[in-house]
Amino acid sequence: MATKNISRPYTIAQKLYVFYIIKGMLINLRRFFSGLILQRNWTIQYPEERRDYSQRFRGAHFISVDKNKTENCTACFLCETVCPAECIHIVAEERDDDKNPDGVWKEKKPLSFDIDLLRCCFCGFCEEACPKDAIKLSRDYEMSVSNRDDAIFDLAHLKREINGRG
Ligand code: SF4
Ligand code: SF4
């Protein structure tokens, strides 16, 4: 198929790019003085101030627990199966009913449950797929880590107390 080359020559103003630099600087100056005089702030003083994120915001994962601090997860592997990023890794084991005094029989529990947040795209599919409402995404957006291993949340970390739980 033939291709058509379209040439769009630069205008004189575009060739004199100084014009666009001045235009950009004027925008910055306008923002600067409107903040200074009108007290219109475009940024917030994080971390002292925090934005109120939407209720639908999907942040760091957690696993809900019952009154005995036992995870509600039954190691059914649905979240691991549905995850498009393949970042959930579960090892299941049989649950000892003696350690489950709430009387609800659960056949399995996770021996280990890891989520690699560097692979996660926060789609929320795991939360939607979970039949036990065990895995959830909180509104916590502070997930900075200093090495790659810390970005892998294990079961103990997923069971932590966290804002936005529930
Ligand atoms: S939010 Fe999406 S990508 Fe992240 S662990 Fe859940 S299913 Fe996987
Ligand atoms: S978190 Fe939910 S979906 Fe994932 S293994 Fe546990 S019970 Fe199944």
PDB file of C-alpha atoms and ligand atoms in Angstrom:
ATOM      1  CA  MET A   1       0.000   0.000   0.000  1.00  0.00           C
ATOM      2  CA  ALA A   2       1.337   3.429  -0.949  1.00  0.00           C
ATOM      3  CA  THR A   3       2.197   5.791   1.846  1.00  0.00           C
ATOM      4  CA  LYS A   4       1.695   9.519   1.740  1.00  0.00           C
ATOM      5  CA  ASN A   5       4.330  11.752   3.238  1.00  0.00           C
ATOM      6  CA  ILE A   6       2.921  14.869   4.818  1.00  0.00           C
ATOM      7  CA  SER A   7       5.342  17.681   5.463  1.00  0.00           C
ATOM      8  CA  ARG A   8       4.421  20.226   8.095  1.00  0.00           C
ATOM      9  CA  PRO A   9       7.028  22.983   8.000  1.00  0.00           C
ATOM     10  CA  TYR A  10       7.694  24.872  11.212  1.00  0.00           C
ATOM     11  CA  THR A  11       6.237  28.340  11.534  1.00  0.00           C
ATOM     12  CA  ILE A  12       8.519  31.294  12.259  1.00  0.00           C
ATOM     13  CA  ALA A  13       7.278  31.314  15.876  1.00  0.00           C
ATOM     14  CA  GLN A  14       8.125  27.618  16.206  1.00  0.00           C
ATOM     15  CA  LYS A  15      11.567  28.176  14.711  1.00  0.00           C
ATOM     16  CA  LEU A  16      12.076  30.974  17.224  1.00  0.00           C
ATOM     17  CA  TYR A  17      11.457  28.559  20.103  1.00  0.00           C
ATOM     18  CA  VAL A  18      12.234  31.348  22.554  1.00  0.00           C
ATOM     19  CA  PHE A  19       8.611  32.410  22.149  1.00  0.00           C
ATOM     20  CA  TYR A  20       7.404  29.093  23.605  1.00  0.00           C
ATOM     21  CA  ILE A  21       9.938  29.236  26.432  1.00  0.00           C
ATOM     22  CA  ILE A  22       8.595  32.675  27.406  1.00  0.00           C
ATOM     23  CA  LYS A  23       5.027  31.386  27.130  1.00  0.00           C
ATOM     24  CA  GLY A  24       5.844  28.503  29.500  1.00  0.00           C
ATOM     25  CA  MET A  25       7.558  30.838  31.950  1.00  0.00           C
ATOM     26  CA  LEU A  26       4.527  33.127  31.963  1.00  0.00           C
ATOM     27  CA  ILE A  27       2.306  30.175  32.905  1.00  0.00           C
ATOM     28  CA  ASN A  28       4.656  29.343  35.795  1.00  0.00           C
ATOM     29  CA  LEU A  29       4.714  32.964  36.918  1.00  0.00           C
ATOM     30  CA  ARG A  30       0.929  33.172  36.799  1.00  0.00           C
ATOM     31  CA  ARG A  31       0.678  30.050  39.004  1.00  0.00           C
ATOM     32  CA  PHE A  32       3.341  31.412  41.330  1.00  0.00           C
ATOM     33  CA  PHE A  33       1.637  34.771  41.893  1.00  0.00           C
ATOM     34  CA  SER A  34      -1.859  33.316  42.145  1.00  0.00           C
ATOM     35  CA  GLY A  35      -0.536  31.034  44.902  1.00  0.00           C
ATOM     36  CA  LEU A  36       1.288  33.888  46.591  1.00  0.00           C
ATOM     37  CA  ILE A  37      -1.408  36.557  46.411  1.00  0.00           C
ATOM     38  CA  LEU A  38      -4.626  34.583  46.247  1.00  0.00           C
ATOM     39  CA  GLN A  39      -3.331  31.779  48.480  1.00  0.00           C
ATOM     40  CA  ARG A  40      -4.285  29.244  45.834  1.00  0.00           C
ATOM     41  CA  ASN A  41      -2.057  26.272  46.478  1.00  0.00           C
ATOM     42  CA  TRP A  42      -1.517  23.765  43.710  1.00  0.00           C
ATOM     43  CA  THR A  43       0.370  21.315  45.919  1.00  0.00           C
ATOM     44  CA  ILE A  44      -0.060  20.053  49.483  1.00  0.00           C
ATOM     45  CA  GLN A  45       2.477  19.772  52.303  1.00  0.00           C
ATOM     46  CA  TYR A  46       2.839  15.993  52.206  1.00  0.00           C
ATOM     47  CA  PRO A  47       3.219  14.077  54.535  1.00  0.00           C
ATOM     48  CA  GLU A  48       1.716  16.521  57.051  1.00  0.00           C
ATOM     49  CA  GLU A  49      -1.243  17.001  54.674  1.00  0.00           C
ATOM     50  CA  ARG A  50      -2.812  14.130  52.794  1.00  0.00           C
ATOM     51  CA  ARG A  51      -5.305  14.059  49.985  1.00  0.00           C
ATOM     52  CA  ASP A  52      -8.621  12.352  50.574  1.00  0.00           C
ATOM     53  CA  TYR A  53      -8.596   9.655  47.953  1.00  0.00           C
ATOM     54  CA  SER A  54     -11.725   8.186  46.418  1.00  0.00           C
ATOM     55  CA  GLN A  55     -13.437   5.292  48.194  1.00  0.00           C
ATOM     56  CA  ARG A  56     -12.777   3.336  45.006  1.00  0.00           C
ATOM     57  CA  PHE A  57      -9.024   3.844  45.209  1.00  0.00           C
ATOM     58  CA  ARG A  58      -7.153   0.539  45.100  1.00  0.00           C
ATOM     59  CA  GLY A  59      -3.991   0.520  47.192  1.00  0.00           C
ATOM     60  CA  ALA A  60      -1.961  -1.988  49.176  1.00  0.00           C
ATOM     61  CA  HIS A  61      -3.487  -5.405  49.754  1.00  0.00           C
ATOM     62  CA  PHE A  62      -4.425  -6.952  53.056  1.00  0.00           C
ATOM     63  CA  ILE A  63      -6.030 -10.190  54.156  1.00  0.00           C
ATOM     64  CA  SER A  64      -8.990  -9.971  56.509  1.00  0.00           C
ATOM     65  CA  VAL A  65      -8.936 -11.975  59.727  1.00  0.00           C
ATOM     66  CA  ASP A  66     -11.614 -13.327  62.066  1.00  0.00           C
ATOM     67  CA  LYS A  67     -11.945 -12.569  65.767  1.00  0.00           C
ATOM     68  CA  ASN A  68      -9.212 -15.122  66.516  1.00  0.00           C
ATOM     69  CA  LYS A  69      -6.802 -13.326  64.156  1.00  0.00           C
ATOM     70  CA  THR A  70      -7.040 -16.291  61.777  1.00  0.00           C
ATOM     71  CA  GLU A  71      -7.002 -15.345  58.120  1.00  0.00           C
ATOM     72  CA  ASN A  72     -10.331 -15.761  56.331  1.00  0.00           C
ATOM     73  CA  CYS A  73      -8.504 -17.214  53.334  1.00  0.00           C
ATOM     74  CA  THR A  74      -9.221 -20.870  52.586  1.00  0.00           C
ATOM     75  CA  ALA A  75      -6.427 -21.227  50.025  1.00  0.00           C
ATOM     76  CA  CYS A  76      -8.823 -21.850  47.152  1.00  0.00           C
ATOM     77  CA  PHE A  77      -6.364 -20.357  44.618  1.00  0.00           C
ATOM     78  CA  LEU A  78      -9.064 -18.323  42.836  1.00  0.00           C
ATOM     79  CA  CYS A  79      -7.165 -15.061  43.300  1.00  0.00           C
ATOM     80  CA  GLU A  80      -3.918 -16.616  42.111  1.00  0.00           C
ATOM     81  CA  THR A  81      -5.696 -18.048  39.064  1.00  0.00           C
ATOM     82  CA  VAL A  82      -7.465 -14.820  38.080  1.00  0.00           C
ATOM     83  CA  CYS A  83      -4.475 -12.514  38.614  1.00  0.00           C
ATOM     84  CA  PRO A  84      -3.406 -11.205  35.174  1.00  0.00           C
ATOM     85  CA  ALA A  85       0.043 -10.243  36.446  1.00  0.00           C
ATOM     86  CA  GLU A  86       0.692 -13.670  38.012  1.00  0.00           C
ATOM     87  CA  CYS A  87       2.003 -11.981  41.118  1.00  0.00           C
ATOM     88  CA  ILE A  88       0.152 -14.036  43.765  1.00  0.00           C
ATOM     89  CA  HIS A  89       1.835 -17.214  44.997  1.00  0.00           C
ATOM     90  CA  ILE A  90       0.056 -19.446  47.505  1.00  0.00           C
ATOM     91  CA  VAL A  91       1.117 -22.676  49.166  1.00  0.00           C
ATOM     92  CA  ALA A  92      -1.819 -24.437  50.833  1.00  0.00           C
ATOM     93  CA  GLU A  93      -1.947 -26.773  53.797  1.00  0.00           C
ATOM     94  CA  GLU A  94      -4.662 -28.691  55.593  1.00  0.00           C
ATOM     95  CA  ARG A  95      -6.285 -26.768  58.396  1.00  0.00           C
ATOM     96  CA  ASP A  96      -6.248 -28.237  61.883  1.00  0.00           C
ATOM     97  CA  ASP A  97      -9.803 -27.785  63.151  1.00  0.00           C
ATOM     98  CA  ASP A  98      -8.605 -27.534  66.764  1.00  0.00           C
ATOM     99  CA  LYS A  99      -6.980 -24.247  65.796  1.00  0.00           C
ATOM    100  CA  ASN A 100     -10.262 -22.953  64.457  1.00  0.00           C
ATOM    101  CA  PRO A 101     -12.367 -22.399  67.590  1.00  0.00           C
ATOM    102  CA  ASP A 102     -15.045 -20.303  65.855  1.00  0.00           C
ATOM    103  CA  GLY A 103     -16.584 -23.620  64.778  1.00  0.00           C
ATOM    104  CA  VAL A 104     -16.583 -22.849  61.034  1.00  0.00           C
ATOM    105  CA  TRP A 105     -14.986 -25.738  59.200  1.00  0.00           C
ATOM    106  CA  LYS A 106     -12.376 -24.631  56.720  1.00  0.00           C
ATOM    107  CA  GLU A 107     -10.559 -27.406  54.933  1.00  0.00           C
ATOM    108  CA  LYS A 108      -7.436 -25.511  53.934  1.00  0.00           C
ATOM    109  CA  LYS A 109      -5.436 -22.462  54.816  1.00  0.00           C
ATOM    110  CA  PRO A 110      -2.449 -20.791  53.244  1.00  0.00           C
ATOM    111  CA  LEU A 111       0.917 -22.002  54.486  1.00  0.00           C
ATOM    112  CA  SER A 112       2.417 -19.079  52.596  1.00  0.00           C
ATOM    113  CA  PHE A 113       0.760 -16.280  50.663  1.00  0.00           C
ATOM    114  CA  ASP A 114       2.969 -13.838  48.746  1.00  0.00           C
ATOM    115  CA  ILE A 115       2.029 -10.893  46.540  1.00  0.00           C
ATOM    116  CA  ASP A 116       4.717  -9.219  44.463  1.00  0.00           C
ATOM    117  CA  LEU A 117       3.642  -5.574  44.376  1.00  0.00           C
ATOM    118  CA  LEU A 118       6.215  -4.742  41.712  1.00  0.00           C
ATOM    119  CA  ARG A 119       4.262  -6.920  39.292  1.00  0.00           C
ATOM    120  CA  CYS A 120       0.771  -6.038  40.526  1.00  0.00           C
ATOM    121  CA  CYS A 121      -1.264  -3.641  38.365  1.00  0.00           C
ATOM    122  CA  PHE A 122      -3.891  -3.052  41.112  1.00  0.00           C
ATOM    123  CA  CYS A 123      -6.721  -4.225  38.882  1.00  0.00           C
ATOM    124  CA  GLY A 124      -8.691  -5.576  41.849  1.00  0.00           C
ATOM    125  CA  PHE A 125      -9.540  -8.893  40.154  1.00  0.00           C
ATOM    126  CA  CYS A 126      -8.243 -10.860  43.164  1.00  0.00           C
ATOM    127  CA  GLU A 127     -10.602  -8.973  45.475  1.00  0.00           C
ATOM    128  CA  GLU A 128     -13.549  -9.576  43.158  1.00  0.00           C
ATOM    129  CA  ALA A 129     -12.780 -13.265  42.750  1.00  0.00           C
ATOM    130  CA  CYS A 130     -12.352 -14.092  46.434  1.00  0.00           C
ATOM    131  CA  PRO A 131     -15.373 -16.075  47.747  1.00  0.00           C
ATOM    132  CA  LYS A 132     -14.409 -15.374  51.369  1.00  0.00           C
ATOM    133  CA  ASP A 133     -13.819 -11.609  51.141  1.00  0.00           C
ATOM    134  CA  ALA A 134     -10.365 -12.473  52.420  1.00  0.00           C
ATOM    135  CA  ILE A 135      -8.069 -10.550  50.095  1.00  0.00           C
ATOM    136  CA  LYS A 136      -8.830  -6.863  49.775  1.00  0.00           C
ATOM    137  CA  LEU A 137      -7.216  -3.730  48.478  1.00  0.00           C
ATOM    138  CA  SER A 138      -6.996  -0.906  50.983  1.00  0.00           C
ATOM    139  CA  ARG A 139      -6.734   2.844  50.390  1.00  0.00           C
ATOM    140  CA  ASP A 140      -3.129   2.810  51.580  1.00  0.00           C
ATOM    141  CA  TYR A 141      -0.934   4.298  48.856  1.00  0.00           C
ATOM    142  CA  GLU A 142       2.339   4.450  50.783  1.00  0.00           C
ATOM    143  CA  MET A 143       4.167   1.460  49.395  1.00  0.00           C
ATOM    144  CA  SER A 144       7.707   2.715  48.871  1.00  0.00           C
ATOM    145  CA  VAL A 145      10.414   0.118  49.479  1.00  0.00           C
ATOM    146  CA  SER A 146      14.200   0.239  49.414  1.00  0.00           C
ATOM    147  CA  ASN A 147      14.770  -3.146  47.786  1.00  0.00           C
ATOM    148  CA  ARG A 148      12.814  -5.563  45.599  1.00  0.00           C
ATOM    149  CA  ASP A 149      12.373  -8.192  48.336  1.00  0.00           C
ATOM    150  CA  ASP A 150      10.458  -5.728  50.517  1.00  0.00           C
ATOM    151  CA  ALA A 151       7.926  -5.324  47.701  1.00  0.00           C
ATOM    152  CA  ILE A 152       6.833  -8.931  48.213  1.00  0.00           C
ATOM    153  CA  PHE A 153       4.118  -8.910  50.882  1.00  0.00           C
ATOM    154  CA  ASP A 154       3.996 -12.198  52.822  1.00  0.00           C
ATOM    155  CA  LEU A 155       1.128 -13.585  54.891  1.00  0.00           C
ATOM    156  CA  ALA A 156       2.226 -11.953  58.147  1.00  0.00           C
ATOM    157  CA  HIS A 157       2.431  -8.573  56.456  1.00  0.00           C
ATOM    158  CA  LEU A 158      -0.887  -9.030  54.657  1.00  0.00           C
ATOM    159  CA  LYS A 159      -2.593  -9.678  58.014  1.00  0.00           C
ATOM    160  CA  ARG A 160      -1.335  -6.383  59.448  1.00  0.00           C
ATOM    161  CA  GLU A 161      -3.571  -3.683  60.861  1.00  0.00           C
ATOM    162  CA  ILE A 162      -4.113  -1.115  58.156  1.00  0.00           C
ATOM    163  CA  ASN A 163      -6.125   2.043  57.577  1.00  0.00           C
ATOM    164  CA  GLY A 164      -9.091   1.499  55.308  1.00  0.00           C
ATOM    165  CA  ARG A 165      -9.499  -2.085  56.477  1.00  0.00           C
ATOM    166  CA  GLY A 166     -12.896  -3.642  56.076  1.00  0.00           C
TER     167      GLY A 166
HETATM  168  S1  SF4 B   1      -4.803  -6.359  42.020  1.00  0.00           S
HETATM  169 FE1  SF4 B   1      -4.786  -7.491  40.041  1.00  0.00          FE
HETATM  170  S2  SF4 B   1      -2.618  -7.672  39.493  1.00  0.00           S
HETATM  171 FE2  SF4 B   1      -2.697  -7.128  41.680  1.00  0.00          FE
HETATM  172  S3  SF4 B   1      -2.630  -9.082  42.788  1.00  0.00           S
HETATM  173 FE3  SF4 B   1      -4.797  -8.562  42.500  1.00  0.00          FE
HETATM  174  S4  SF4 B   1      -5.400  -9.591  40.575  1.00  0.00           S
HETATM  175 FE4  SF4 B   1      -3.147  -9.524  40.643  1.00  0.00          FE
HETATM  176  S1  SF4 B   2      -7.587 -14.875  49.252  1.00  0.00           S
HETATM  177 FE1  SF4 B   2      -9.652 -15.556  48.677  1.00  0.00          FE
HETATM  178  S2  SF4 B   2      -9.496 -16.160  46.506  1.00  0.00           S
HETATM  179 FE2  SF4 B   2      -7.394 -16.044  47.339  1.00  0.00          FE
HETATM  180  S3  SF4 B   2      -6.947 -18.165  47.971  1.00  0.00           S
HETATM  181 FE3  SF4 B   2      -7.727 -17.047  49.770  1.00  0.00          FE
HETATM  182  S4  SF4 B   2      -9.953 -17.490  49.792  1.00  0.00           S
HETATM  183 FE4  SF4 B   2      -9.189 -18.009  47.729  1.00  0.00          FE
END
